[in-house]
Coordinates of C-alpha atoms in Angstrom, one line a residue:
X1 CA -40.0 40.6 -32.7
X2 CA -43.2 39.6 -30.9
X3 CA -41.5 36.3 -29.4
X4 CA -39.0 39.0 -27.8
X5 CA -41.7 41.1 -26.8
X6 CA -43.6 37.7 -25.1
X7 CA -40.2 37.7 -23.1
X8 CA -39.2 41.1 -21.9
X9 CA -43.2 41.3 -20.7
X10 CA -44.1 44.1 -23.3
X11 CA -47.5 44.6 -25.0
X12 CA -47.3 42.6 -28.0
X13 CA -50.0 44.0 -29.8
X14 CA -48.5 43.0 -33.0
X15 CA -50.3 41.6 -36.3
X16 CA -49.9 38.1 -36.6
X17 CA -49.7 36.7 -40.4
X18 CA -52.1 34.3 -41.3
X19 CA -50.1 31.1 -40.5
X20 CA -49.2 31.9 -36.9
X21 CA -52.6 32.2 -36.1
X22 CA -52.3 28.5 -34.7
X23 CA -49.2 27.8 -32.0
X24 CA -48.1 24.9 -33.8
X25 CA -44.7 24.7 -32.2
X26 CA -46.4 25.0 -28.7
X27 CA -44.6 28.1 -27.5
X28 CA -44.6 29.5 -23.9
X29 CA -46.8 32.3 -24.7
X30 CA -47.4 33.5 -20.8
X31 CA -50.9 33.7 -19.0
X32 CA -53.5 35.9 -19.1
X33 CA -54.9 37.4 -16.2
X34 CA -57.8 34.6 -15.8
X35 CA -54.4 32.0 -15.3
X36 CA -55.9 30.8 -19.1
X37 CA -52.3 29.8 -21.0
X38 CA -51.8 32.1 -23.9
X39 CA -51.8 29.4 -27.3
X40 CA -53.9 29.8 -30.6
X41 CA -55.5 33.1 -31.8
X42 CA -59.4 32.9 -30.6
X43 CA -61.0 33.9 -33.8
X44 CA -65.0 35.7 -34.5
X45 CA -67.5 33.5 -35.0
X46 CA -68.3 34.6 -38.9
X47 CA -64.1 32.7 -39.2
X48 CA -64.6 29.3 -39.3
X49 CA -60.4 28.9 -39.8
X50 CA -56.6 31.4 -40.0
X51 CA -57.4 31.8 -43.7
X52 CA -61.0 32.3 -43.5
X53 CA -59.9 35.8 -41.0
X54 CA -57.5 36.7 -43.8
X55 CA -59.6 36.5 -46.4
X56 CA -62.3 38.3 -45.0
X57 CA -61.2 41.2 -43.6
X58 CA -58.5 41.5 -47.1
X59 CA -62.1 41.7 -48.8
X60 CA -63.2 43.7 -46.6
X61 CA -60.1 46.3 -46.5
X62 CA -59.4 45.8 -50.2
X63 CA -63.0 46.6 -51.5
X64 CA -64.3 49.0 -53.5
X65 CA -66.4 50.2 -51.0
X66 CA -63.5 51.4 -48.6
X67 CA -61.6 52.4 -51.9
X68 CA -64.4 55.0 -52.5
X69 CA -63.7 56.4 -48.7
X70 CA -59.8 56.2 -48.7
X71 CA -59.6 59.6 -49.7
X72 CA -61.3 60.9 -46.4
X73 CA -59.2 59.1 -44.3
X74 CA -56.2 60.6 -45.9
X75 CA -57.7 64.4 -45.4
X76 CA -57.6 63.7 -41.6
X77 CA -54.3 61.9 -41.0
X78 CA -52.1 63.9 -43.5
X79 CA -54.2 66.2 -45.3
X80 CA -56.6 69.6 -44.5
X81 CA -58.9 67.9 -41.7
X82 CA -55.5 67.0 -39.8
X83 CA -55.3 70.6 -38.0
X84 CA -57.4 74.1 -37.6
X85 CA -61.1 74.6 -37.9
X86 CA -61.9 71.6 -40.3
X87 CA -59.9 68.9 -38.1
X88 CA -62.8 70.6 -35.5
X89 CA -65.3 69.5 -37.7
X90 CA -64.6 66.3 -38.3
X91 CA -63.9 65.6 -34.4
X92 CA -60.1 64.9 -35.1
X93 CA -58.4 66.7 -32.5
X94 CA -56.0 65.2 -30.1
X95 CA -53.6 66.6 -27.5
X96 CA -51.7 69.6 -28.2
X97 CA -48.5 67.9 -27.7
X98 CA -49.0 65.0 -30.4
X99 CA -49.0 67.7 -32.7
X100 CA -45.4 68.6 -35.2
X101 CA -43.6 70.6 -33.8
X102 CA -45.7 72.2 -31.0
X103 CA -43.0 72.3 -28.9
X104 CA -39.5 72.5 -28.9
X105 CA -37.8 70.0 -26.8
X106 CA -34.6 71.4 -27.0
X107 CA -35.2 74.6 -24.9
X108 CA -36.3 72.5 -22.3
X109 CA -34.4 71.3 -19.3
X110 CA -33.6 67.4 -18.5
X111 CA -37.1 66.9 -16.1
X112 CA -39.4 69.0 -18.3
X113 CA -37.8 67.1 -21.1
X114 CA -38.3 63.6 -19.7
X115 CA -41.7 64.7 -18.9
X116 CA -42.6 65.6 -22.4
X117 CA -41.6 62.3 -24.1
X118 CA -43.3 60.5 -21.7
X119 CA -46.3 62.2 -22.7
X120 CA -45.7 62.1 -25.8
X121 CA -45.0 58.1 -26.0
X122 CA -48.6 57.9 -24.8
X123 CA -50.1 59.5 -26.4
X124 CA -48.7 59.5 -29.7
X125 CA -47.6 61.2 -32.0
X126 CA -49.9 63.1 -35.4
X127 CA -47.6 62.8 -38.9
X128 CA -46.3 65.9 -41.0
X129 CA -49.5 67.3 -42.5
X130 CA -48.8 66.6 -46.6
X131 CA -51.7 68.1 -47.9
X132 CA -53.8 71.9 -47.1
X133 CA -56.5 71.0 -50.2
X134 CA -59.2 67.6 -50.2
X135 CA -57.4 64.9 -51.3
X136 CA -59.6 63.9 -54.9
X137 CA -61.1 60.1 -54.5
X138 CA -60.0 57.7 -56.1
X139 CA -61.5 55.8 -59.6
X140 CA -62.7 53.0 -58.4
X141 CA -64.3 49.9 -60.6
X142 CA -67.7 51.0 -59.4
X143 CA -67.0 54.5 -60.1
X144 CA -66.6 53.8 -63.6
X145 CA -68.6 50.9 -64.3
X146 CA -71.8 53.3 -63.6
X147 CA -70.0 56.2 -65.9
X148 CA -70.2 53.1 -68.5
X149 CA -73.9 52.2 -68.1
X150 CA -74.6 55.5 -68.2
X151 CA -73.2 55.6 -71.4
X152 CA -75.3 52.7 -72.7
X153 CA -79.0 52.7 -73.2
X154 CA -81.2 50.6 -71.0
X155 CA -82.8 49.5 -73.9
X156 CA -79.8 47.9 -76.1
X157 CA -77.4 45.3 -75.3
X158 CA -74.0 45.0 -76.8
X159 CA -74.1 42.6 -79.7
X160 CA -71.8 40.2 -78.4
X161 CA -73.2 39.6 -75.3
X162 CA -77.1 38.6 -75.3
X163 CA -78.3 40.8 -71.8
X164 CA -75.6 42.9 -70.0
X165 CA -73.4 40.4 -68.0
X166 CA -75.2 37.6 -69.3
X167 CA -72.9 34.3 -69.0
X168 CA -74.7 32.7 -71.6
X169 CA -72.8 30.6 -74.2
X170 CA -72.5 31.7 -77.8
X171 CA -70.4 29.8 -80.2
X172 CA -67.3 32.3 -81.6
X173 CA -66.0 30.3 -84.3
X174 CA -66.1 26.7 -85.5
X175 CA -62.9 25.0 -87.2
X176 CA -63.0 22.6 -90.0
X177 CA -59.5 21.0 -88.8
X178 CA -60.8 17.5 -87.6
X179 CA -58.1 17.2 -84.9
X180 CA -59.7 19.0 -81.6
X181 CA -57.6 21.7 -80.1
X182 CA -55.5 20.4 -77.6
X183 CA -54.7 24.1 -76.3
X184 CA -56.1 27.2 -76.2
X185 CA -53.6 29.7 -75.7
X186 CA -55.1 33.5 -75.2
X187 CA -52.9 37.1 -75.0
X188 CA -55.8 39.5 -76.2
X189 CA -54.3 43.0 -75.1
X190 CA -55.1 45.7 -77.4
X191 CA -51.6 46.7 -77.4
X192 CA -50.4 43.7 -79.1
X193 CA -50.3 44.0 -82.9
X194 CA -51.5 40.8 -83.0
X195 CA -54.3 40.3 -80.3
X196 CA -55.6 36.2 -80.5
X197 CA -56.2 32.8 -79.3
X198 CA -53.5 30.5 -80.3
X199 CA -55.2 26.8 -80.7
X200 CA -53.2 23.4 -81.3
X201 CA -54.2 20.5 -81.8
X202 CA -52.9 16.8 -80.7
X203 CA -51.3 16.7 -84.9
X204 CA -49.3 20.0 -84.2
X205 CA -51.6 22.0 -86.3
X206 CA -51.7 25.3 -84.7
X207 CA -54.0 28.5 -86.1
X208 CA -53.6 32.0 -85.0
X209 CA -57.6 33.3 -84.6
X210 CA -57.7 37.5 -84.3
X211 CA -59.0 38.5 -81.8
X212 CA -60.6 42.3 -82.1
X213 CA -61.1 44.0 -78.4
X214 CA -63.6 46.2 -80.0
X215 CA -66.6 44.2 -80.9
X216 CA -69.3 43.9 -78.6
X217 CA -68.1 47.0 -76.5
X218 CA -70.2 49.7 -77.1
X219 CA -68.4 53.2 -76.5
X220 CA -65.2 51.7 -76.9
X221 CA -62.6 53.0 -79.7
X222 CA -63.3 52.0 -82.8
X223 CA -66.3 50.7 -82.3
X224 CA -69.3 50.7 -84.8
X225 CA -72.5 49.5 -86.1
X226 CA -70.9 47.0 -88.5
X227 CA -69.8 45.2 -86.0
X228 CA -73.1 44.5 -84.6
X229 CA -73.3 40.8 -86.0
X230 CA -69.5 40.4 -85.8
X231 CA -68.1 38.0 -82.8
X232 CA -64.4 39.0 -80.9
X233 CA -62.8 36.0 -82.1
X234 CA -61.7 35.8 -86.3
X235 CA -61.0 32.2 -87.1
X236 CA -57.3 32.2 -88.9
X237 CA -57.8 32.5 -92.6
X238 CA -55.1 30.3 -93.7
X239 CA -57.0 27.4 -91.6
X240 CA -60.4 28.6 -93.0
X241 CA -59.6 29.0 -96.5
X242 CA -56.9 25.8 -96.6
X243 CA -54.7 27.9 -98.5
X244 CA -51.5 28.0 -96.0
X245 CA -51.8 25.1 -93.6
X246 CA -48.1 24.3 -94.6
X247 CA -47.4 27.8 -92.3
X248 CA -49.3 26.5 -89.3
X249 CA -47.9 23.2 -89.6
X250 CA -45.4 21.5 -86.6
X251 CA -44.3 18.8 -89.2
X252 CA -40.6 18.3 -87.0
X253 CA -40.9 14.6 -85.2
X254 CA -41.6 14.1 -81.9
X255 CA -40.9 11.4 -79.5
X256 CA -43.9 8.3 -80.3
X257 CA -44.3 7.5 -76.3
X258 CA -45.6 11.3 -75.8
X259 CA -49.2 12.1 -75.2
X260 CA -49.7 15.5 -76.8
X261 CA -51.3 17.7 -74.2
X262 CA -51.9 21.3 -73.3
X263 CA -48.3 21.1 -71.4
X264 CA -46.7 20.5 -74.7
X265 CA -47.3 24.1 -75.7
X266 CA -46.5 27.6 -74.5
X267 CA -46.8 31.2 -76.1
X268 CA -44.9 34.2 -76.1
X269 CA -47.0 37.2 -74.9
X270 CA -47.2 38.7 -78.0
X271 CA -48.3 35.9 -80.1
X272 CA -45.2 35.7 -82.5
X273 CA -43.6 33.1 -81.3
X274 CA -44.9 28.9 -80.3
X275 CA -42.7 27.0 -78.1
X276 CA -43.3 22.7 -78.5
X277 CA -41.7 20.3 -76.8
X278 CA -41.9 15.9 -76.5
X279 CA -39.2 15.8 -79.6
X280 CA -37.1 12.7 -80.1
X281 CA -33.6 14.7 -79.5
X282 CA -34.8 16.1 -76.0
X283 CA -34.8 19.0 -77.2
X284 CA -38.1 21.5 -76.9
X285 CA -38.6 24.3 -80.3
X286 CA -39.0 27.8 -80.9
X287 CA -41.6 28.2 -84.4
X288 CA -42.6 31.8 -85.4
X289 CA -46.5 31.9 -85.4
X290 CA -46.2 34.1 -88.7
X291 CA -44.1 31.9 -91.2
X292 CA -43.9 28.7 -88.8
X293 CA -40.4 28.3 -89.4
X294 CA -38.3 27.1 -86.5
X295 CA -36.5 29.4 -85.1
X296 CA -34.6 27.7 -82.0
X297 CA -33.7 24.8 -80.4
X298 CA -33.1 24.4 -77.0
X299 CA -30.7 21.3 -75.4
X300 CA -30.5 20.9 -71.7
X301 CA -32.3 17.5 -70.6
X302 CA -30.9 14.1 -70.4
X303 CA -34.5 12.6 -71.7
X304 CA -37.3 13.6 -73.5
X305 CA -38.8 17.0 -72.2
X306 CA -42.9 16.1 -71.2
X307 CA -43.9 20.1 -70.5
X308 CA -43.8 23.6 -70.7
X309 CA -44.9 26.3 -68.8
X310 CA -44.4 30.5 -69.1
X311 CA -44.8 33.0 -66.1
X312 CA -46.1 36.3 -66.4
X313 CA -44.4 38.9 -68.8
X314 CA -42.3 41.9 -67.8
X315 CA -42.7 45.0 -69.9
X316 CA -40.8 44.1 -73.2
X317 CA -42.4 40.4 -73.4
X318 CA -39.7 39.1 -71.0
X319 CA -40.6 36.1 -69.1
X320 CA -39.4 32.8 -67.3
X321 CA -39.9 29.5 -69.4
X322 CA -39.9 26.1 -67.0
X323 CA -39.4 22.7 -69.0
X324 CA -40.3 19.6 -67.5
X325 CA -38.5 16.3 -68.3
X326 CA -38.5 12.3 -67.8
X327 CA -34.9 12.9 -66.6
X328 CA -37.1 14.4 -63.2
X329 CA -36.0 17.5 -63.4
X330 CA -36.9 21.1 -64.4
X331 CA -34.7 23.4 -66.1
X332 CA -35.6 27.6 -65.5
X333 CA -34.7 29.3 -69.1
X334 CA -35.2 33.2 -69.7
X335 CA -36.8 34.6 -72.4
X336 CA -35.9 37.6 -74.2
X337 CA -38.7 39.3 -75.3
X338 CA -36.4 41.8 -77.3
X339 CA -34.3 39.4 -79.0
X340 CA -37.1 36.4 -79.5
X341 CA -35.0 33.7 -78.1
X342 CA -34.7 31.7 -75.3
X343 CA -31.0 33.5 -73.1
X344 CA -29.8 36.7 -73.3
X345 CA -27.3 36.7 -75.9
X346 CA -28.1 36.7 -79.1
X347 CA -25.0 35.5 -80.0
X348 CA -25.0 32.4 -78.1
X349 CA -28.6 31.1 -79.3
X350 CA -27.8 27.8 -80.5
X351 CA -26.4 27.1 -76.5
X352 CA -28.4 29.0 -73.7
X353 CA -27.8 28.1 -70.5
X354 CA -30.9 27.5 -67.8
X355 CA -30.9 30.1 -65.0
X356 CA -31.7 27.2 -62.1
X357 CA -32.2 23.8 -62.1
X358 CA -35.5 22.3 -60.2
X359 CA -34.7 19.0 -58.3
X360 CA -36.3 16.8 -55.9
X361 CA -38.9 14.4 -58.4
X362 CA -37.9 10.7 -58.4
X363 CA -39.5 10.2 -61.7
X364 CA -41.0 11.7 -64.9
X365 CA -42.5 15.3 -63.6
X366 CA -45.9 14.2 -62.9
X367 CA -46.0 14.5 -59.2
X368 CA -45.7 15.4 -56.1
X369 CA -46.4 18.9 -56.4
X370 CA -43.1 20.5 -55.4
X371 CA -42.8 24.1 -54.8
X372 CA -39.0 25.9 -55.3
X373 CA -37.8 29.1 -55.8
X374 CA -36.7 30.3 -58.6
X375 CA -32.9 30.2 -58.0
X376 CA -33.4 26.4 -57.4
X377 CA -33.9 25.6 -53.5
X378 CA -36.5 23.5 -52.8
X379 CA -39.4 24.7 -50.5
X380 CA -42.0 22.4 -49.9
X381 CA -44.0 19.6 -51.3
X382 CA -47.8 19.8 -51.8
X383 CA -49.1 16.8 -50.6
X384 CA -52.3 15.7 -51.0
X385 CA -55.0 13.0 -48.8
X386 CA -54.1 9.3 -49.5
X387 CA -56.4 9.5 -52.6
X388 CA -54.7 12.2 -54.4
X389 CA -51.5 11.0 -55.1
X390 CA -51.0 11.7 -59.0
X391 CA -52.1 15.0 -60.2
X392 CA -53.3 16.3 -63.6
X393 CA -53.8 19.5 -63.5
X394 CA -52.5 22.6 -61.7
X395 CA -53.2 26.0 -61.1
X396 CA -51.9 28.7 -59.6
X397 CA -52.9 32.2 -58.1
X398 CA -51.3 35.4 -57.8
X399 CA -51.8 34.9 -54.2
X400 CA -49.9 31.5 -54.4
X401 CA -53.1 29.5 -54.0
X402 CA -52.4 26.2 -55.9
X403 CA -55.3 24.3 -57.2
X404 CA -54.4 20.8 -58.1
X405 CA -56.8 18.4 -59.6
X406 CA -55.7 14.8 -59.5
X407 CA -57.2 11.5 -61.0
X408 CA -60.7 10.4 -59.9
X409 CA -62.1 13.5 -60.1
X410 CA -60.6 15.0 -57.0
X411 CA -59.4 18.6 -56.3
X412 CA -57.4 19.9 -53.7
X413 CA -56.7 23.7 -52.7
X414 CA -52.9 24.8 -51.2
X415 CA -51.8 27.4 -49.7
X416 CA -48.3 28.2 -50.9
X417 CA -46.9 27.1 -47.3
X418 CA -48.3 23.3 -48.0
X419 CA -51.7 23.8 -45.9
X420 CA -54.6 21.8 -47.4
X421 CA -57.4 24.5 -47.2
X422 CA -60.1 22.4 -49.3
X423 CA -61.0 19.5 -51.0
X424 CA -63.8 17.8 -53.7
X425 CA -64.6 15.2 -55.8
X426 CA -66.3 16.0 -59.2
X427 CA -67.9 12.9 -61.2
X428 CA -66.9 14.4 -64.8
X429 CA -63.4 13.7 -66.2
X430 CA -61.9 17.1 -65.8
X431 CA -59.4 18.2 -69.1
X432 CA -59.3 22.1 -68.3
X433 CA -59.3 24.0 -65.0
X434 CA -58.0 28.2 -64.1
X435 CA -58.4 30.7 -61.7
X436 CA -59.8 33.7 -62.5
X437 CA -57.1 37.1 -62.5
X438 CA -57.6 37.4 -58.6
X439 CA -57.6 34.1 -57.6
X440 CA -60.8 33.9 -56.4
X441 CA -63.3 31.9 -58.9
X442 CA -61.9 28.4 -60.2
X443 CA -63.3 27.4 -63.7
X444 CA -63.8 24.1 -64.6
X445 CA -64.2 21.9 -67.9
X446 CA -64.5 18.2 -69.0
X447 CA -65.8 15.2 -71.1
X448 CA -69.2 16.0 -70.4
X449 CA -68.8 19.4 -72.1
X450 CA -70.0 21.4 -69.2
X451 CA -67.9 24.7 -68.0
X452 CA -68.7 24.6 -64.0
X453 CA -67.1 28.2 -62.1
X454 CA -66.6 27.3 -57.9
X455 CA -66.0 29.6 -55.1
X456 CA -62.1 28.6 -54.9
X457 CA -61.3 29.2 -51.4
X458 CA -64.1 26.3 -50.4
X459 CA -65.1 24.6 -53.8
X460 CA -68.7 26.1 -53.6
X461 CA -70.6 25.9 -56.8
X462 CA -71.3 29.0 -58.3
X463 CA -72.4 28.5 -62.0
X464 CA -73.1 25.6 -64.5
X465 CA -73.3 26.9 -67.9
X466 CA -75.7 24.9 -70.3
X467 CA -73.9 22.2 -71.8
X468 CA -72.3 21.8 -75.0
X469 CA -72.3 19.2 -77.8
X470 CA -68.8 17.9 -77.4
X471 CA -66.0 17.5 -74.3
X472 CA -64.1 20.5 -73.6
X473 CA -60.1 19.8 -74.3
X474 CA -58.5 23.4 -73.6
X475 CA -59.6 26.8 -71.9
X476 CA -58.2 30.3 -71.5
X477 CA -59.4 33.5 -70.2
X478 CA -59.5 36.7 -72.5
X479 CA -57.2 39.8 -70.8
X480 CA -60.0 40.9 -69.2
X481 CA -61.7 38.2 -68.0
X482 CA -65.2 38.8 -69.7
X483 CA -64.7 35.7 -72.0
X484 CA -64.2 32.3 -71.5
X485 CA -62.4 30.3 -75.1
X486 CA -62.7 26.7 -75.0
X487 CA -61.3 24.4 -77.9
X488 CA -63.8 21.7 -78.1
X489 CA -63.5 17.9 -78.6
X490 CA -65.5 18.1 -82.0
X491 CA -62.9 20.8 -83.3
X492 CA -64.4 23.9 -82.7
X493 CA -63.7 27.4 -80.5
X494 CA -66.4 28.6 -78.1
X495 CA -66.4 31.2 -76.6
X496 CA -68.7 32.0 -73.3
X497 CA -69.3 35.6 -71.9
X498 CA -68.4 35.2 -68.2
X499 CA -68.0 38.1 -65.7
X500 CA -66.7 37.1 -62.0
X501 CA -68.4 40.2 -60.3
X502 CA -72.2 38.3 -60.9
X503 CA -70.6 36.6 -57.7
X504 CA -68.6 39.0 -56.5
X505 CA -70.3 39.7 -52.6
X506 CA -70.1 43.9 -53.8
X507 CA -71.9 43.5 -57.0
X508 CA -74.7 41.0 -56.5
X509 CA -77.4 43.6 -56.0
X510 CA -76.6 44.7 -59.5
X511 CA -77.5 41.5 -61.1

């Protein structure tokens, strides 16, 4: 629309997205009146870059701060400040004709008409009036986070966590397994009837630790006293006590050239269920997390399968499943959260067939970074500087930020249309690395048993937690993104309190 506004001469006063900010395909975008060609958007000085603009004014528009005054902007364009003696209060009159239904265009002749619209057209037009009452504001985050230290005495802390918002460190629970947890696996939502963090370790020994939502939140349901020395996380008793290991247990074989990894491992959103691949048969598993029987397996590679990964859930635990394999592809499966298996027939379990097929690796799926749909068609591939050529980790943003950490120690941040935004290169041996719920705080975890949290749209440094006695293996993120798990390399769980808003621009004066 705008190219064919350029052309006719119209006023293209249209909002560009964020990646034609920049005339890459050199369009004839006309003069201005200077004789300067029309090319690239001129951006304000505080934008040092297209997706510096974006971001900024999406914090800006999407902050709490302008969520606290949307209701007044709604009482003057459709609500009681639109018209009559309070729209003369607040200065929000305009001309009589922009008004509904002011006049009646068709009692008027052809001229008077023509006229009108003109008018009209420039002067715009005022929408239907919805609402004759104040529109009530809306709840925002501040709102209620004040109603909640209100609540609280100045002069106790919740047990859990030491000061209010403190990200100090405190060890949740230590496991006797010797094997360190290769993955940390986390779905905490006190809805589940079983809220935990799944760990497994590189011997396929997997324990479900509890996790209770409760402790450490004063004012919150269920809350009391007793659990003043308690910590959120419950280490799985059949582990602790060694009385049921045989129900945790993975004993089925698995192919000897596979490294056992975080990738080897997904699970269901509601904790029942353990999907493993890297078996001999090409095949990847379904265990239940309760008995750990097996409950499925799943055919569709031509070699060994070397990942898995799960998107977010629908309501009912549905989700996508993507398996990785040395044959270079990817195979898309569904899975039924209602039925507990992998399709959507529970009659055809045994053979489920993959929704879409993910091409365009030459070998094992290691690297490039390839984007796709998910119906199958390729999109893009994320390439990185000449340095960054096989990657490690990966991960992705709601937004479609991808943050990719390769070999050496370097990381690289994508936009989801291939654009390198940023780069570093870290000295520790990274094993972990995720993005906070809104994409934009990147936590980091290695050898040296340091958790590190960066600014993610530019790799600034926000935070280095005191270090810990042992390399970190595995991370996760509790639901609500107060606390940090992290399966250590001398086999225990620690968890750190962590809360993004400490450098969140809106909140720092709090802290």
């Amino acid at each position: 629309m705008l190219f064919l506004l350029c052309l006719t001469g119209a006023d293209p006063r249209v909002l560009l997205p964020a990646e034609m900010f920049v005339n890459s395909n050199e369009y004839e975008l006309g003069v201005r009146d200077d004789g300067v060609p029309v090319c690239d958007v001129e951006l304000p000085v505080w934008a040092k870059k297209p997706e510096d603009f974006v971001r900024i004014n999406r914090m800006a528009l999407e902050s709490e701060f302008v969520s606290c005054q949307l209701h007044q902007w709604i009482d003057l364009i459709f609500g009681y400040k639109q018209r009559g003696p309070e729209a003369v209060r607040a200065l929000n009159v305009f001309d009589f004709l922009s008004y509904e239904g002011a006049v009646n265009l068709d009692n008027l002749d052809a001229a008077q008409r023509e006229v009108i619209e003109i008018q009209i057209q420039a002067c715009g037009q005022v929408p239907s009036q919805l609402l004759i009452e104040p529109h009530p504001p809306r709840s925002s985050a501040m709102h209620l986070l004040r109603q909640h230290e209100a609540s609280v005495s100045p002069h106790q802390s919740p047990p859990f966590y030491p000061k209010p918002f403190s990200p100090e460190p405190r060890p949740a629970s230590a496991s006797t397994s010797s094997p360190w947890p290769t993955a940390t696996l986390t779905n905490t939502l006190p809805h589940l009837s079983i809220p935990a963090a799944v760990t497994v370790t590189c011997s396929r020994l997997f324990a479900v630790n509890r996790w209770h939502n409760t402790v450490g939140l004063r004012g919150a349901p269920g809350y009391s006293l007793e659990q003043a020395h308690h910590l959120p996380i419950e280490m799985d008793p059949l582990i602790a006590n060694n009385s049921g290991v045989n129900k945790r247990q993975i004993t089925d074989l698995v192919d000897q050239s596979i490294q056992i990894n975080t990738h080897c491992f997904v699970v269901t959103a509601d904790n029942r269920y353990i999907l493993v691949c890297g078996f001999w048969d090409k095949s990847f598993r379904v265990y239940s997390t309760e008995t750990g029987k097996l409950t499925q397996i799943v055919f569709g590679h031509w070699d060994v399968v070397t990942c898995l990964a799960r998107s977010e859930s629908y309501i009912g635990g549905d989700c996508y499943i993507v398996s990785g394999s040395r044959d270079a592809t990817l195979l898309l499966w569904y899975w039924s959260g209602r039925h507990h298996i992998i399709g959507d027939n529970p009659n055809n379990s045994d053979y489920p067939a993959p929704r879409a097929v993910l091409t365009g690796h030459d070998h094992e799926v290691k690297g490039p970074c390839l984007v796709h749909t998910i119906t199958g068609d390729l999109l893009r591939a994320l390439e990185g500087p000449e340095l960054c050529q096989r990657p490690r980790l990966i991960s992705v943003s709601s937004e479609g930020h991808c943050i990719i950490y390769y070999e050496r120690g370097r990381f690289c941040n994508f936009s989801i249309n291939g654009k390198l935004l940023a780069q570093m290169e870290v000295n520790d041996s990274t094993r972990a690395i995720l993005l906070s719920s809104d994409g934009q705080n990147l936590v980091t975890g290695g050898d040296n048993g340091v958790v590190e949290v960066w600014q993610a749209c530019d790799f600034k440094q926000l935070y280095i937690y005191p270090g810990c006695d042992a390399g970190i293996r595995a991370m996760d993120l509790s639901h609500d993104q107060r606390t940090l798990i992290t399966g250590m390399a001398s086999g225990s769980i620690v968890a750190f309190n962590i809360d993004f808003n400490r450098w969140h621009y809106e909140h720092q004066n709090r802290y």
